């Protein structure tokens, strides 16, 4: 019995650590709607700075002072980030802030290694909490007890802050209705900045408090960020109590789960999230989100098919691309193939995101399923390449059909997180089911047949399929189905009122996107000759998101440019420097500031503005749109 | 760090020039590793191979030609490692590929080497598959494999009186196969052993408290640990506080390597049986020469990665010198059965499975002046811890 | 009158929320070509009623029959397929499409082409979309981005969209809310003329009594969830209970002015 009590308390201590970080994320998201990918980076910075301070400062005061000071320092960093970066992009398309914070995260990962060196750092133990307390023969670390108390205390302080202060009232009002708060004349800028600072402070505090029991290292951020997002979503966005309950739920399920299924940890949080979201689409304590009000003026340029000039330009670009084997070497061709494959992958997500309004955080699942589909067919069934390429993506289709059915019942961030959960579940199957998938070591020897083996042939194959994929998706965008999909995205109310079954339309779109992603994965398997669980991992899903956002989510084919720029730069930087993350991150941040609607999106709006200001009769309109922005 | 950046800049320059002017008078090795993902291990590794390159060129290079190593980061991803391999082979025309740390990346590059018919000397990946179940004629491996390290540990572990064992290992291929081999070999030697618990925390994400509690609840007499890095730190700290390791024997993979042992500082648990690299205790002339040169050049002590980096390039140079050609077939012929000196003594690349006989040190952890060290260590030759040839022939696909 | 078919028949419609009766035993009928107004003070249950007719809300009891079909368990989209057009109090349109495309989407749906992934929508039923836009006086705006329209134009666009499935019945929730007085009259005149021409039955709620009394053939007055009066504008105008409610609400209308307008 004592054991179960202690296991429960241990779970509570884990929950407290998780909650500190999660509460900050929940506050930030609730008010600013920023998917703050950099939250883990702030957590990590908190730990690093706390390490330095607690090593330098003596005694108990030095330790605890160092912890708090570290969190304050990082909060100031957070304020600077908010003021200099995020403020510029609050009016950008949804999720664009994700791109900015993703860039920051990349930078911080390299910066901490530059400053603190590559080795794991082990900080000192907390004065007064070094040992353990005996509980009927079981030891409970006294620091765990400290954390167990700290969790509810922080929850209480936050509660008071939100219930009993004017600031808190405004924050809660903003969580429910941002536009209303703005309309009331509250200085939204500073409200956002202060909220961001509080959220970052909590993240950094959570990181700093880890130093007595963890190692400080440059991958800490990735270790926590996804789990924290999951906790926030399970609890319900913007609900601090929800985050607390979710943290306890997840930690306790893990603490007791491993007694029965020792391998459960790897997937537990995602299983819990999937179940919770299917049963309660807005998390445990969340409320249905009011349909997002579109800022007028942002999306006034309706899409249109290519004009004949644009069509010629596209064909010309394709011809130039197809001429690469004339002057590029084998390496250039292989890189070209890889880029072409990522164009396919990016446009498939772009279709779902920009046409369907469904931002998937787990799109790599279908890419990976396509790759594994090919690997199974080629290695186990020994089918010819062309058959594998045609049938392999069907695994992506099946996966998308199954998971998409559940996912499209949700919307917004909940949709995104459910897709992430499904992707992680698929990933863990590939990772764990060693007998079939080879686990972490993957499936090797999936090389193309002779006709496609030479780099130039494979390049033409990839390029051809990429061009076809872009073309077909464009055709679908402008087909009746594409319009029905956009209609569902624009106004669920109106589309239902003109007889459109939105869920079925979205489901179909999900299946189309998943199949095209599977096609990209199938080609990728042949390009690399092997398949690994990596091919369906979170980082690949994030890559795809970044490509789409970089290109411009409000464009028809911006992802093509996003994929080319991001992938080419990534390959080049990894080849040229070990600090590729720093450079790439900085580049992304710059792009975000320079092209607040994505590369293609911003170019388009510059062009259309120019066009408009030249036609006199709509000048009034333009000025109205600009003020709206 | 700044030095390194300049170095990288120079390397790019050198690489650029190498394509044109000096191409005739130099031999290039393409090197790939997880520099950005795992800097704690790959930084010392890089220093190791840089020292080797310097030494080789100082003593006349490869049959009079200058040795150049072109190094690429793999981002910790198999797919990126293949892109890098492709660049090295297609654009840089390297004579061979070398390096890699993670098992899946080692396998990906090995498969690439097999497909493109390029010689590949895997430096660090531990998976048995790379030389056995997925072995191929183009791939050789330097470091003692999972199996070999398990066999070394089993030798010591079997002498323990403990009968009730629990295991803690990261939940991926490396952890799984380490536990599987250890269990198999251990049960062969000690049929009386029972396995009372196993914990599989996700790699890099251990929730150490509950894991330690769960293991303690099974009340084992001995524990096998396979976690490393930050997970190990967390496990050790929780285990120390909760008294998990008190009066229990612990056998642990790799923990004696400075990369993993040093961060533990004054929390280093005492008396664990570990594989590792006690650089302070190795008094052989080969090692002392290496140590002296390394410390003189870098003002730092070597880690195991330094040995692996150093020996990888030393071995590669020996192979290239002996083959006196860059033809992969000739390189393979030269490598099979080749014996080369190393800081750990002479090693041989076996013909049968392309595994080198580089060994490892087995000893016990101890706390000395607030730092973790390995004591009572002894070198275990790799050749003594490999299965019989007949068994290997069953494991390895025919070329 | 008996020759004119019943489009909509509502019997004993009831809905309550946590013990509060939002709608209580409401029954009425609507015939083809008839324009029926549903009025009542705020909170009288108009919107709840409307949402139930439309399938967005499920009644506790009662029966709704549209064109001879019981709508129980039918989603809004299924009710639309029976031949019901609908406009909203706050316009619901597709802001990222052009005006014409807004109508085309409805036409695509009406012709069961929603899962057609191959044809080009910009060329889909172009002329018919144009005709519908002309009908509501929006022809000149066909290529304009919908997001740029003034509110009154959006209301007219919604009417065009609502007419795309050649409805027999139009449900219009406060069709003139948020419009300038002159626009209101225009829009309702337009609606009435289309309805009479095509023999469409119209049910609308409205706050503006000028609009109601000018255009409605018949008026239903709802108060606290129950129908308290029903009849021609004259009958309702003379109803003491209605007067009391509206006077109590502070909403008075100028009867003389109305009379003048009729003359």
mmCIF file of C-alpha atoms in Angstrom, chain A residues 284-566:
data_model
loop_
_atom_site.group_PDB
_atom_site.id
_atom_site.type_symbol
_atom_site.label_atom_id
_atom_site.label_comp_id
_atom_site.label_asym_id
_atom_site.label_seq_id
_atom_site.Cartn_x
_atom_site.Cartn_y
_atom_site.Cartn_z
ATOM 1 C CA UNK A 284 -11.631 18.475 -20.175
ATOM 2 C CA UNK A 285 -12.233 22.049 -19.093
ATOM 3 C CA UNK A 286 -12.379 23.818 -22.426
ATOM 4 C CA UNK A 287 -15.365 25.544 -23.941
ATOM 5 C CA UNK A 288 -16.409 25.364 -27.549
ATOM 6 C CA UNK A 289 -14.459 27.970 -29.444
ATOM 7 C CA UNK A 290 -16.517 30.702 -30.963
ATOM 8 C CA UNK A 291 -15.971 30.536 -34.695
ATOM 9 C CA UNK A 292 -13.028 32.781 -35.455
ATOM 10 C CA UNK A 293 -14.045 36.151 -36.768
ATOM 11 C CA UNK A 294 -12.049 36.893 -39.811
ATOM 12 C CA UNK A 295 -10.323 40.192 -39.772
ATOM 13 C CA UNK A 296 -11.887 41.989 -42.683
ATOM 14 C CA UNK A 297 -9.544 43.005 -45.422
ATOM 15 C CA UNK A 298 -7.134 40.134 -44.939
ATOM 16 C CA UNK A 299 -8.594 37.797 -47.459
ATOM 17 C CA UNK A 300 -10.260 39.983 -49.976
ATOM 18 C CA UNK A 301 -8.407 38.664 -52.975
ATOM 19 C CA UNK A 302 -10.316 35.673 -54.208
ATOM 20 C CA UNK A 303 -8.251 32.949 -55.777
ATOM 21 C CA UNK A 304 -8.379 32.612 -59.485
ATOM 22 C CA UNK A 305 -6.990 30.061 -61.900
ATOM 23 C CA UNK A 306 -3.828 30.888 -63.771
ATOM 24 C CA UNK A 307 -4.109 33.343 -66.596
ATOM 25 C CA UNK A 308 -2.562 32.153 -69.808
ATOM 26 C CA UNK A 309 0.567 34.184 -69.070
ATOM 27 C CA UNK A 310 0.925 32.627 -65.671
ATOM 28 C CA UNK A 311 0.382 29.224 -67.183
ATOM 29 C CA UNK A 312 3.194 29.876 -69.630
ATOM 30 C CA UNK A 313 5.433 31.037 -66.803
ATOM 31 C CA UNK A 314 4.713 27.852 -64.867
ATOM 32 C CA UNK A 315 5.494 25.722 -67.882
ATOM 33 C CA UNK A 316 8.697 27.670 -68.449
ATOM 34 C CA UNK A 317 9.726 27.136 -64.841
ATOM 35 C CA UNK A 318 9.042 23.445 -65.212
ATOM 36 C CA UNK A 319 11.131 23.276 -68.377
ATOM 37 C CA UNK A 320 14.021 25.023 -66.660
ATOM 38 C CA UNK A 321 13.727 22.608 -63.754
ATOM 39 C CA UNK A 322 13.630 19.662 -66.141
ATOM 40 C CA UNK A 323 16.866 20.871 -67.748
ATOM 41 C CA UNK A 324 18.800 20.448 -64.493
ATOM 42 C CA UNK A 325 20.411 17.148 -65.590
ATOM 43 C CA UNK A 326 22.089 19.054 -68.444
ATOM 44 C CA UNK A 327 24.261 21.048 -66.081
ATOM 45 C CA UNK A 328 23.856 19.589 -62.572
ATOM 46 C CA UNK A 329 25.896 16.732 -61.202
ATOM 47 C CA UNK A 330 24.597 13.643 -59.424
ATOM 48 C CA UNK A 331 24.476 15.424 -56.114
ATOM 49 C CA UNK A 332 22.479 18.348 -57.468
ATOM 50 C CA UNK A 333 20.069 15.893 -59.049
ATOM 51 C CA UNK A 334 19.565 13.951 -55.855
ATOM 52 C CA UNK A 335 18.979 17.155 -53.954
ATOM 53 C CA UNK A 336 16.624 18.204 -56.745
ATOM 54 C CA UNK A 337 14.695 14.962 -56.349
ATOM 55 C CA UNK A 338 14.460 15.492 -52.620
ATOM 56 C CA UNK A 339 13.164 19.019 -53.093
ATOM 57 C CA UNK A 340 10.624 17.822 -55.654
ATOM 58 C CA UNK A 341 9.405 15.201 -53.200
ATOM 59 C CA UNK A 342 9.044 17.800 -50.485
ATOM 60 C CA UNK A 343 7.120 20.005 -52.882
ATOM 61 C CA UNK A 344 4.615 17.173 -53.208
ATOM 62 C CA UNK A 345 4.486 16.742 -49.453
ATOM 63 C CA UNK A 346 4.129 20.474 -48.800
ATOM 64 C CA UNK A 347 1.396 21.008 -51.378
ATOM 65 C CA UNK A 348 -0.568 18.136 -49.910
ATOM 66 C CA UNK A 349 -0.538 19.804 -46.503
ATOM 67 C CA UNK A 350 -1.124 23.170 -48.111
ATOM 68 C CA UNK A 351 -4.268 21.802 -49.724
ATOM 69 C CA UNK A 352 -5.572 20.702 -46.350
ATOM 70 C CA UNK A 353 -4.502 23.876 -44.560
ATOM 71 C CA UNK A 354 -5.259 26.655 -46.934
ATOM 72 C CA UNK A 355 -8.135 25.241 -48.948
ATOM 73 C CA UNK A 356 -9.627 23.187 -46.148
ATOM 74 C CA UNK A 357 -8.654 25.457 -43.281
ATOM 75 C CA UNK A 358 -7.455 22.359 -41.441
ATOM 76 C CA UNK A 359 -3.941 22.766 -40.060
ATOM 77 C CA UNK A 360 -2.607 19.299 -39.417
ATOM 78 C CA UNK A 361 0.283 18.918 -36.995
ATOM 79 C CA UNK A 362 0.698 15.296 -37.907
ATOM 80 C CA UNK A 363 0.836 15.257 -41.667
ATOM 81 C CA UNK A 364 4.076 13.265 -41.669
ATOM 82 C CA UNK A 365 2.057 10.217 -40.633
ATOM 83 C CA UNK A 366 0.704 9.848 -44.158
ATOM 84 C CA UNK A 367 4.059 10.595 -45.751
ATOM 85 C CA UNK A 368 5.552 7.878 -43.560
ATOM 86 C CA UNK A 369 2.700 5.458 -44.245
ATOM 87 C CA UNK A 370 3.292 5.881 -47.963
ATOM 88 C CA UNK A 371 6.987 5.183 -47.429
ATOM 89 C CA UNK A 372 6.301 2.107 -45.331
ATOM 90 C CA UNK A 373 3.687 1.008 -47.842
ATOM 91 C CA UNK A 374 6.367 0.974 -50.515
ATOM 92 C CA UNK A 375 8.847 -0.739 -48.233
ATOM 93 C CA UNK A 376 6.390 -3.522 -47.390
ATOM 94 C CA UNK A 377 5.383 -4.039 -51.002
ATOM 95 C CA UNK A 378 8.946 -3.975 -52.300
ATOM 96 C CA UNK A 379 10.628 -5.974 -49.564
ATOM 97 C CA UNK A 380 7.947 -8.387 -48.434
ATOM 98 C CA UNK A 381 5.883 -8.836 -51.564
ATOM 99 C CA UNK A 382 8.723 -8.140 -53.992
ATOM 100 C CA UNK A 383 6.496 -6.161 -56.333
ATOM 101 C CA UNK A 384 7.968 -4.074 -59.154
ATOM 102 C CA UNK A 385 8.714 -0.429 -58.472
ATOM 103 C CA UNK A 386 5.959 1.046 -60.558
ATOM 104 C CA UNK A 387 3.354 -1.093 -58.803
ATOM 105 C CA UNK A 388 4.806 -0.159 -55.403
ATOM 106 C CA UNK A 389 4.700 3.522 -56.275
ATOM 107 C CA UNK A 390 1.076 3.193 -57.290
ATOM 108 C CA UNK A 391 -0.041 1.070 -54.340
ATOM 109 C CA UNK A 392 2.235 2.293 -51.544
ATOM 110 C CA UNK A 393 0.433 5.610 -51.110
ATOM 111 C CA UNK A 394 -2.769 3.650 -50.526
ATOM 112 C CA UNK A 395 -1.487 2.967 -47.028
ATOM 113 C CA UNK A 396 -1.438 6.733 -46.576
ATOM 114 C CA UNK A 397 -4.965 6.839 -47.958
ATOM 115 C CA UNK A 398 -6.202 4.202 -45.528
ATOM 116 C CA UNK A 399 -4.507 5.930 -42.605
ATOM 117 C CA UNK A 400 -5.958 9.273 -43.609
ATOM 118 C CA UNK A 401 -9.409 7.766 -44.044
ATOM 119 C CA UNK A 402 -9.382 6.233 -40.574
ATOM 120 C CA UNK A 403 -7.779 9.085 -38.645
ATOM 121 C CA UNK A 404 -9.321 11.816 -40.753
ATOM 122 C CA UNK A 405 -12.783 10.574 -39.887
ATOM 123 C CA UNK A 406 -12.209 11.407 -36.230
ATOM 124 C CA UNK A 407 -10.040 14.457 -36.793
ATOM 125 C CA UNK A 408 -12.502 16.406 -38.954
ATOM 126 C CA UNK A 409 -15.080 16.235 -36.181
ATOM 127 C CA UNK A 410 -12.886 18.859 -34.475
ATOM 128 C CA UNK A 411 -11.549 22.168 -35.640
ATOM 129 C CA UNK A 412 -8.764 24.649 -35.008
ATOM 130 C CA UNK A 413 -6.023 23.722 -32.603
ATOM 131 C CA UNK A 414 -7.970 20.722 -31.354
ATOM 132 C CA UNK A 415 -7.972 19.332 -34.858
ATOM 133 C CA UNK A 416 -4.246 20.022 -35.100
ATOM 134 C CA UNK A 417 -3.511 18.267 -31.842
ATOM 135 C CA UNK A 418 -5.651 15.240 -32.645
ATOM 136 C CA UNK A 419 -3.780 14.812 -35.925
ATOM 137 C CA UNK A 420 -0.553 15.090 -33.945
ATOM 138 C CA UNK A 421 -1.763 12.404 -31.564
ATOM 139 C CA UNK A 422 -2.633 10.088 -34.430
ATOM 140 C CA UNK A 423 0.727 10.714 -36.061
ATOM 141 C CA UNK A 424 2.527 9.881 -32.841
ATOM 142 C CA UNK A 425 0.486 6.721 -32.454
ATOM 143 C CA UNK A 426 1.418 5.630 -35.974
ATOM 144 C CA UNK A 427 5.023 6.601 -35.310
ATOM 145 C CA UNK A 428 5.166 4.561 -32.147
ATOM 146 C CA UNK A 429 3.748 1.549 -33.949
ATOM 147 C CA UNK A 430 6.511 1.827 -36.545
ATOM 148 C CA UNK A 431 8.983 2.356 -33.740
ATOM 149 C CA UNK A 432 7.831 -0.504 -31.524
ATOM 150 C CA UNK A 433 6.672 -3.210 -33.864
ATOM 151 C CA UNK A 434 10.206 -4.340 -34.572
ATOM 152 C CA UNK A 435 9.218 -7.648 -36.126
ATOM 153 C CA UNK A 436 7.360 -5.948 -38.973
ATOM 154 C CA UNK A 437 8.845 -2.495 -39.327
ATOM 155 C CA UNK A 438 12.361 -3.120 -38.091
ATOM 156 C CA UNK A 439 11.698 -0.551 -35.373
ATOM 157 C CA UNK A 440 14.162 2.246 -35.069
ATOM 158 C CA UNK A 441 16.541 0.547 -37.478
ATOM 159 C CA UNK A 442 14.006 0.784 -40.232
ATOM 160 C CA UNK A 443 13.677 -1.161 -43.449
ATOM 161 C CA UNK A 444 16.713 -1.053 -45.713
ATOM 162 C CA UNK A 445 17.344 -1.831 -49.332
ATOM 163 C CA UNK A 446 14.321 -0.193 -50.969
ATOM 164 C CA UNK A 447 16.214 1.013 -54.005
ATOM 165 C CA UNK A 448 14.685 2.002 -57.334
ATOM 166 C CA UNK A 449 14.772 -0.345 -60.302
ATOM 167 C CA UNK A 450 17.242 0.152 -63.102
ATOM 168 C CA UNK A 451 15.019 2.361 -65.244
ATOM 169 C CA UNK A 452 14.769 4.902 -62.454
ATOM 170 C CA UNK A 453 18.049 4.303 -60.698
ATOM 171 C CA UNK A 454 20.200 6.929 -62.357
ATOM 172 C CA UNK A 455 20.001 10.283 -60.583
ATOM 173 C CA UNK A 456 18.714 12.051 -63.687
ATOM 174 C CA UNK A 457 15.962 9.514 -64.301
ATOM 175 C CA UNK A 458 14.882 9.585 -60.708
ATOM 176 C CA UNK A 459 14.951 13.361 -60.777
ATOM 177 C CA UNK A 460 12.697 13.482 -63.821
ATOM 178 C CA UNK A 461 10.391 10.976 -62.215
ATOM 179 C CA UNK A 462 10.143 13.027 -59.018
ATOM 180 C CA UNK A 463 9.816 16.302 -60.874
ATOM 181 C CA UNK A 464 7.137 14.878 -63.155
ATOM 182 C CA UNK A 465 5.115 13.526 -60.272
ATOM 183 C CA UNK A 466 5.558 16.784 -58.366
ATOM 184 C CA UNK A 467 4.337 18.818 -61.332
ATOM 185 C CA UNK A 468 1.417 16.481 -61.730
ATOM 186 C CA UNK A 469 0.570 16.671 -58.043
ATOM 187 C CA UNK A 470 0.634 20.467 -58.067
ATOM 188 C CA UNK A 471 -1.478 20.550 -61.197
ATOM 189 C CA UNK A 472 -4.031 18.051 -59.955
ATOM 190 C CA UNK A 473 -4.376 19.781 -56.610
ATOM 191 C CA UNK A 474 -4.829 23.095 -58.426
ATOM 192 C CA UNK A 475 -7.530 21.562 -60.544
ATOM 193 C CA UNK A 476 -9.217 20.278 -57.410
ATOM 194 C CA UNK A 477 -8.960 23.722 -55.785
ATOM 195 C CA UNK A 478 -10.960 25.214 -58.632
ATOM 196 C CA UNK A 479 -13.295 22.259 -58.999
ATOM 197 C CA UNK A 480 -16.742 22.219 -57.440
ATOM 198 C CA UNK A 481 -15.302 20.075 -54.666
ATOM 199 C CA UNK A 482 -12.592 22.657 -53.995
ATOM 200 C CA UNK A 483 -15.217 25.370 -53.744
ATOM 201 C CA UNK A 484 -17.320 23.273 -51.420
ATOM 202 C CA UNK A 485 -14.231 22.790 -49.264
ATOM 203 C CA UNK A 486 -13.466 26.482 -49.183
ATOM 204 C CA UNK A 487 -17.107 27.211 -48.491
ATOM 205 C CA UNK A 488 -16.951 24.925 -45.463
ATOM 206 C CA UNK A 489 -13.822 26.703 -44.307
ATOM 207 C CA UNK A 490 -15.222 30.201 -44.863
ATOM 208 C CA UNK A 491 -18.603 29.736 -43.260
ATOM 209 C CA UNK A 492 -19.745 26.445 -41.791
ATOM 210 C CA UNK A 493 -23.160 28.010 -41.183
ATOM 211 C CA UNK A 494 -23.705 29.115 -44.760
ATOM 212 C CA UNK A 495 -22.290 25.997 -46.338
ATOM 213 C CA UNK A 496 -24.571 23.811 -44.255
ATOM 214 C CA UNK A 497 -27.436 26.068 -45.275
ATOM 215 C CA UNK A 498 -26.735 25.414 -48.938
ATOM 216 C CA UNK A 499 -26.786 21.680 -48.489
ATOM 217 C CA UNK A 500 -23.076 20.999 -48.021
ATOM 218 C CA UNK A 501 -22.136 18.198 -45.666
ATOM 219 C CA UNK A 502 -19.017 19.913 -44.333
ATOM 220 C CA UNK A 503 -17.605 16.968 -42.417
ATOM 221 C CA UNK A 504 -17.789 14.687 -45.417
ATOM 222 C CA UNK A 505 -16.177 17.309 -47.613
ATOM 223 C CA UNK A 506 -13.386 17.834 -45.102
ATOM 224 C CA UNK A 507 -12.923 14.139 -44.640
ATOM 225 C CA UNK A 508 -12.558 13.704 -48.373
ATOM 226 C CA UNK A 509 -10.023 16.533 -48.450
ATOM 227 C CA UNK A 510 -8.133 14.863 -45.621
ATOM 228 C CA UNK A 511 -8.007 11.625 -47.569
ATOM 229 C CA UNK A 512 -6.832 13.415 -50.727
ATOM 230 C CA UNK A 513 -4.109 15.238 -48.792
ATOM 231 C CA UNK A 514 -3.065 12.051 -47.016
ATOM 232 C CA UNK A 515 -2.846 10.134 -50.270
ATOM 233 C CA UNK A 516 -0.729 12.805 -51.948
ATOM 234 C CA UNK A 517 1.510 12.908 -48.885
ATOM 235 C CA UNK A 518 1.735 9.127 -49.136
ATOM 236 C CA UNK A 519 2.845 9.499 -52.726
ATOM 237 C CA UNK A 520 5.627 11.823 -51.606
ATOM 238 C CA UNK A 521 6.618 9.312 -48.949
ATOM 239 C CA UNK A 522 6.634 6.498 -51.502
ATOM 240 C CA UNK A 523 9.065 8.412 -53.708
ATOM 241 C CA UNK A 524 11.124 9.335 -50.681
ATOM 242 C CA UNK A 525 11.536 5.672 -49.742
ATOM 243 C CA UNK A 526 13.017 5.004 -53.176
ATOM 244 C CA UNK A 527 15.173 8.104 -53.084
ATOM 245 C CA UNK A 528 16.746 7.098 -49.783
ATOM 246 C CA UNK A 529 16.558 3.358 -50.304
ATOM 247 C CA UNK A 530 15.303 2.969 -46.776
ATOM 248 C CA UNK A 531 12.447 3.807 -44.446
ATOM 249 C CA UNK A 532 12.706 4.837 -40.820
ATOM 250 C CA UNK A 533 10.158 5.850 -38.161
ATOM 251 C CA UNK A 534 11.757 9.265 -38.582
ATOM 252 C CA UNK A 535 9.763 9.519 -41.799
ATOM 253 C CA UNK A 536 6.611 10.027 -39.770
ATOM 254 C CA UNK A 537 8.083 11.923 -36.854
ATOM 255 C CA UNK A 538 7.020 15.219 -35.378
ATOM 256 C CA UNK A 539 9.949 17.100 -36.869
ATOM 257 C CA UNK A 540 8.868 16.143 -40.361
ATOM 258 C CA UNK A 541 5.328 17.299 -39.653
ATOM 259 C CA UNK A 542 6.720 20.580 -38.391
ATOM 260 C CA UNK A 543 8.918 20.887 -41.492
ATOM 261 C CA UNK A 544 5.835 20.583 -43.648
ATOM 262 C CA UNK A 545 3.997 23.223 -41.630
ATOM 263 C CA UNK A 546 6.968 25.542 -41.937
ATOM 264 C CA UNK A 547 7.072 25.086 -45.711
ATOM 265 C CA UNK A 548 3.396 25.903 -46.059
ATOM 266 C CA UNK A 549 3.585 28.935 -43.796
ATOM 267 C CA UNK A 550 6.776 30.121 -45.429
ATOM 268 C CA UNK A 551 5.150 29.989 -48.835
ATOM 269 C CA UNK A 552 1.981 31.653 -47.640
ATOM 270 C CA UNK A 553 -1.065 29.887 -46.356
ATOM 271 C CA UNK A 554 -3.519 32.180 -48.134
ATOM 272 C CA UNK A 555 -2.196 31.384 -51.577
ATOM 273 C CA UNK A 556 -3.137 28.602 -53.955
ATOM 274 C CA UNK A 557 0.327 27.172 -54.546
ATOM 275 C CA UNK A 558 2.623 29.081 -52.202
ATOM 276 C CA UNK A 559 3.776 25.846 -50.631
ATOM 277 C CA UNK A 560 5.736 25.061 -53.783
ATOM 278 C CA UNK A 561 7.966 28.055 -53.162
ATOM 279 C CA UNK A 562 8.006 27.434 -49.418
ATOM 280 C CA UNK A 563 9.160 23.861 -49.920
ATOM 281 C CA UNK A 564 11.875 24.782 -52.400
ATOM 282 C CA UNK A 565 13.267 27.595 -50.268
ATOM 283 C CA UNK A 566 13.127 25.746 -46.986
#
